[in-house]
Amino acid sequence: MPRPTGNIRLKAARVAAGFNSQQDLADALTKTARQMGIRGLSVGVRQVRRWESEKPPWPQPDCQRALVHLLGQSLEALGFTPPWGSDGRIPDHTRRTLVAGGTTSLGLAVVPGRAAGAPQPATAGTDFEAVTRSHRRLYWSVAPTNLHPAVIAHATLGCALLPETTDSTRRTIAAALGETYLLAGRIEFFDLREPSTANDTLLLALQAAGEADDALLGSAVIAHMAFVPGWVGDRDAALERMIAARTYARRAPASAEFLAWLDAVEAECETRCGSTRTALHLIGHAEDVLTAGNEHPSPEWMDWFSPARLAAFKGNTQMIAGHLLQARETLQGALETMSPSEDKQRSVVYGDLAAVEAAAGNPEQSCEYASQALDQLAITWYATGMDRVREVRRALTPHQHERCVRDLDDRLYDWSTTLSVLSR
């Protein structure tokens, strides 16, 4: 007899509660959420299927409340494991209630061997922050699959330290923890292509930013959360998150660079939702904001944006809008002004230039740019860059018998890249 697979605990609880199908449970959860006063929560059968899979994702806070209320068991009893455990499980002596008042709790129990309530020294904050800063720099050169476990482990340490600190030390650790979870979410979304996991991680980043009372960090987190619905064409959800991000930005002295980045994020969401005219208007506003400037400096952690990045956003939107001449000029200008530290974005720009040439009917030039993108990806892997190359190859289908396209296929499907291409 084959052994049962997937999250058998949740399956058993579902059947025991009288829900014979995943759709039945999804409908009941949606109804329960309304009865509990949780607005806007609609659970679909695909979400239940993911929860009943071999590695179920940690539910979002509102879903946690509805699941626990409906099935009468804790999340752990239902087969879920918190994302911040170092080994995927939290032992009994460090277990705490992970859901309180509808929000995810960052606190973990006191580390065994340390007296309850014993405060950490003031240096704990600066030491924890220093590692966060190092991870931020390593992101641009270290393979994401190698860096991500270290970042998550560091976040786990921050969760353990937070209850043992007070006042300024607590705020320092909470801010660094928020940045750490933000970095983890960025890796999950942009590098590992795990948008659902990234959204859950970014919720933890937002809570940590709240613990630090850091409105600007909160704004950055929420803007990153807008990418998740934006990239699948859910314009309403993306814009709702952007409104929240801009609201938080108004509560802090935001630099011109930060405000321009918010415009760029919203422009990318609009582009992916088919509103290229609105996107180009937002990018034009971002350019004006950068030109005008203001007296406020950008936060140290904001190392993912520059005028060259804005030009890359603009070139991609122009290309999608069909403005090929302008897109080619914009993207070439972005390449020329990028710093050496922007290698990941460089692969994306090469991919967009390849797409421009494919749309213009220049397969040889398109393949040349795509090959340059692959050269860059061989140095610094970036899933977003590989996605651009794959899109170009699909656009080159009418020319697939030409020598340049076959040469590109030889590179795209060599041993080092085939698995990454075919696994998505």
PDB file of N, CA, C and O in Angstrom, residues 18 23 25 33 45 85 90 116 124 136 177 183 196 199 214 228 237 260 285 308 349 353 371 387 404 417:
ATOM      1  N   GLY A  18     -16.087  17.318   8.683  1.00  0.00           N
ATOM      2  CA  GLY A  18     -17.219  17.164   7.771  1.00  0.00           C
ATOM      3  C   GLY A  18     -17.037  17.797   6.410  1.00  0.00           C
ATOM      4  O   GLY A  18     -18.001  17.877   5.631  1.00  0.00           O
ATOM      5  N   GLN A  23     -12.641  22.044  -1.787  1.00  0.00           N
ATOM      6  CA  GLN A  23     -13.521  23.169  -2.088  1.00  0.00           C
ATOM      7  C   GLN A  23     -14.456  23.447  -0.922  1.00  0.00           C
ATOM      8  O   GLN A  23     -14.741  24.608  -0.593  1.00  0.00           O
ATOM      9  N   LEU A  25     -13.830  22.991   2.240  1.00  0.00           N
ATOM     10  CA  LEU A  25     -13.082  23.691   3.277  1.00  0.00           C
ATOM     11  C   LEU A  25     -12.842  25.146   2.880  1.00  0.00           C
ATOM     12  O   LEU A  25     -12.964  26.059   3.711  1.00  0.00           O
ATOM     13  N   ALA A  33     -14.531  33.518   7.961  1.00  0.00           N
ATOM     14  CA  ALA A  33     -13.837  34.810   8.017  1.00  0.00           C
ATOM     15  C   ALA A  33     -14.843  35.961   8.089  1.00  0.00           C
ATOM     16  O   ALA A  33     -14.667  36.910   8.861  1.00  0.00           O
ATOM     17  N   VAL A  45      -9.723  27.072  -3.628  1.00  0.00           N
ATOM     18  CA  VAL A  45      -9.334  25.662  -3.532  1.00  0.00           C
ATOM     19  C   VAL A  45      -7.843  25.472  -3.802  1.00  0.00           C
ATOM     20  O   VAL A  45      -7.200  24.570  -3.255  1.00  0.00           O
ATOM     21  N   GLY A  85      11.772  28.938  12.139  1.00  0.00           N
ATOM     22  CA  GLY A  85      12.521  27.940  12.913  1.00  0.00           C
ATOM     23  C   GLY A  85      13.789  27.553  12.181  1.00  0.00           C
ATOM     24  O   GLY A  85      13.799  27.386  10.967  1.00  0.00           O
ATOM     25  N   ILE A  90       9.873  24.087  15.942  1.00  0.00           N
ATOM     26  CA  ILE A  90      10.196  24.759  17.190  1.00  0.00           C
ATOM     27  C   ILE A  90      10.001  23.755  18.316  1.00  0.00           C
ATOM     28  O   ILE A  90       8.896  23.242  18.506  1.00  0.00           O
ATOM     29  N   ALA A 116      15.174  33.705  32.465  1.00  0.00           N
ATOM     30  CA  ALA A 116      14.034  34.408  31.898  1.00  0.00           C
ATOM     31  C   ALA A 116      14.108  35.892  32.227  1.00  0.00           C
ATOM     32  O   ALA A 116      14.296  36.275  33.381  1.00  0.00           O
ATOM     33  N   ALA A 124      24.368  44.192  21.836  1.00  0.00           N
ATOM     34  CA  ALA A 124      23.656  43.189  21.045  1.00  0.00           C
ATOM     35  C   ALA A 124      23.006  43.821  19.821  1.00  0.00           C
ATOM     36  O   ALA A 124      22.975  43.220  18.739  1.00  0.00           O
ATOM     37  N   ARG A 136      23.271  42.368   3.536  1.00  0.00           N
ATOM     38  CA  ARG A 136      22.795  43.286   2.500  1.00  0.00           C
ATOM     39  C   ARG A 136      23.835  43.420   1.383  1.00  0.00           C
ATOM     40  O   ARG A 136      23.501  43.392   0.200  1.00  0.00           O
ATOM     41  N   LEU A 177      15.964  43.491  12.150  1.00  0.00           N
ATOM     42  CA  LEU A 177      15.175  42.292  11.867  1.00  0.00           C
ATOM     43  C   LEU A 177      14.213  42.546  10.710  1.00  0.00           C
ATOM     44  O   LEU A 177      14.041  41.692   9.830  1.00  0.00           O
ATOM     45  N   LEU A 183      15.069  41.498   3.165  1.00  0.00           N
ATOM     46  CA  LEU A 183      16.048  40.888   2.271  1.00  0.00           C
ATOM     47  C   LEU A 183      15.636  39.463   1.921  1.00  0.00           C
ATOM     48  O   LEU A 183      15.719  39.041   0.759  1.00  0.00           O
ATOM     49  N   SER A 196       4.446  33.498  -3.089  1.00  0.00           N
ATOM     50  CA  SER A 196       3.604  33.291  -1.908  1.00  0.00           C
ATOM     51  C   SER A 196       4.442  33.283  -0.636  1.00  0.00           C
ATOM     52  O   SER A 196       4.087  33.908   0.374  1.00  0.00           O
ATOM     53  N   ASN A 199       5.559  36.804   0.148  1.00  0.00           N
ATOM     54  CA  ASN A 199       4.519  37.623   0.764  1.00  0.00           C
ATOM     55  C   ASN A 199       4.432  37.358   2.265  1.00  0.00           C
ATOM     56  O   ASN A 199       4.317  38.288   3.071  1.00  0.00           O
ATOM     57  N   ASP A 214       9.451  52.247  12.524  1.00  0.00           N
ATOM     58  CA  ASP A 214      10.200  52.784  11.395  1.00  0.00           C
ATOM     59  C   ASP A 214       9.264  52.866  10.195  1.00  0.00           C
ATOM     60  O   ASP A 214       9.077  51.893   9.460  1.00  0.00           O
ATOM     61  N   VAL A 228       3.874  41.461  -5.590  1.00  0.00           N
ATOM     62  CA  VAL A 228       3.294  40.110  -5.629  1.00  0.00           C
ATOM     63  C   VAL A 228       2.008  40.089  -6.452  1.00  0.00           C
ATOM     64  O   VAL A 228       1.910  39.331  -7.427  1.00  0.00           O
ATOM     65  N   ALA A 237      -5.309  45.039  -6.100  1.00  0.00           N
ATOM     66  CA  ALA A 237      -4.542  44.681  -4.906  1.00  0.00           C
ATOM     67  C   ALA A 237      -3.198  45.398  -4.884  1.00  0.00           C
ATOM     68  O   ALA A 237      -2.740  45.860  -3.830  1.00  0.00           O
ATOM     69  N   ALA A 260      10.913  58.557  -5.686  1.00  0.00           N
ATOM     70  CA  ALA A 260      10.987  58.165  -7.098  1.00  0.00           C
ATOM     71  C   ALA A 260      10.874  56.648  -7.239  1.00  0.00           C
ATOM     72  O   ALA A 260      10.260  56.138  -8.185  1.00  0.00           O
ATOM     73  N   HIS A 285       7.152  61.282 -13.746  1.00  0.00           N
ATOM     74  CA  HIS A 285       7.088  61.979 -12.455  1.00  0.00           C
ATOM     75  C   HIS A 285       8.298  61.615 -11.599  1.00  0.00           C
ATOM     76  O   HIS A 285       8.875  62.486 -10.919  1.00  0.00           O
ATOM     77  N   ALA A 308      19.982  54.837 -12.993  1.00  0.00           N
ATOM     78  CA  ALA A 308      20.123  53.800 -14.019  1.00  0.00           C
ATOM     79  C   ALA A 308      19.023  52.748 -13.899  1.00  0.00           C
ATOM     80  O   ALA A 308      18.500  52.250 -14.902  1.00  0.00           O
ATOM     81  N   VAL A 349      18.536  44.086 -18.183  1.00  0.00           N
ATOM     82  CA  VAL A 349      18.583  45.074 -19.271  1.00  0.00           C
ATOM     83  C   VAL A 349      19.022  44.419 -20.580  1.00  0.00           C
ATOM     84  O   VAL A 349      18.455  44.693 -21.644  1.00  0.00           O
ATOM     85  N   LEU A 353      16.844  44.430 -23.981  1.00  0.00           N
ATOM     86  CA  LEU A 353      17.377  44.820 -25.288  1.00  0.00           C
ATOM     87  C   LEU A 353      17.188  43.707 -26.306  1.00  0.00           C
ATOM     88  O   LEU A 353      16.875  43.954 -27.481  1.00  0.00           O
ATOM     89  N   SER A 371      22.668  36.400 -25.364  1.00  0.00           N
ATOM     90  CA  SER A 371      23.912  35.722 -24.973  1.00  0.00           C
ATOM     91  C   SER A 371      24.675  36.539 -23.936  1.00  0.00           C
ATOM     92  O   SER A 371      25.263  35.982 -22.997  1.00  0.00           O
ATOM     93  N   ASP A 387      14.274  34.893 -16.574  1.00  0.00           N
ATOM     94  CA  ASP A 387      12.909  35.007 -17.103  1.00  0.00           C
ATOM     95  C   ASP A 387      12.881  35.872 -18.357  1.00  0.00           C
ATOM     96  O   ASP A 387      12.154  35.579 -19.322  1.00  0.00           O
ATOM     97  N   CYS A 404      21.628  31.583 -35.570  1.00  0.00           N
ATOM     98  CA  CYS A 404      21.849  32.350 -34.342  1.00  0.00           C
ATOM     99  C   CYS A 404      20.930  31.868 -33.229  1.00  0.00           C
ATOM    100  O   CYS A 404      21.324  31.830 -32.050  1.00  0.00           O
ATOM    101  N   THR A 417      22.257  25.380 -17.213  1.00  0.00           N
ATOM    102  CA  THR A 417      21.048  26.210 -17.192  1.00  0.00           C
ATOM    103  C   THR A 417      19.765  25.442 -17.436  1.00  0.00           C
ATOM    104  O   THR A 417      18.689  25.932 -17.121  1.00  0.00           O
TER     105      THR A 417
END
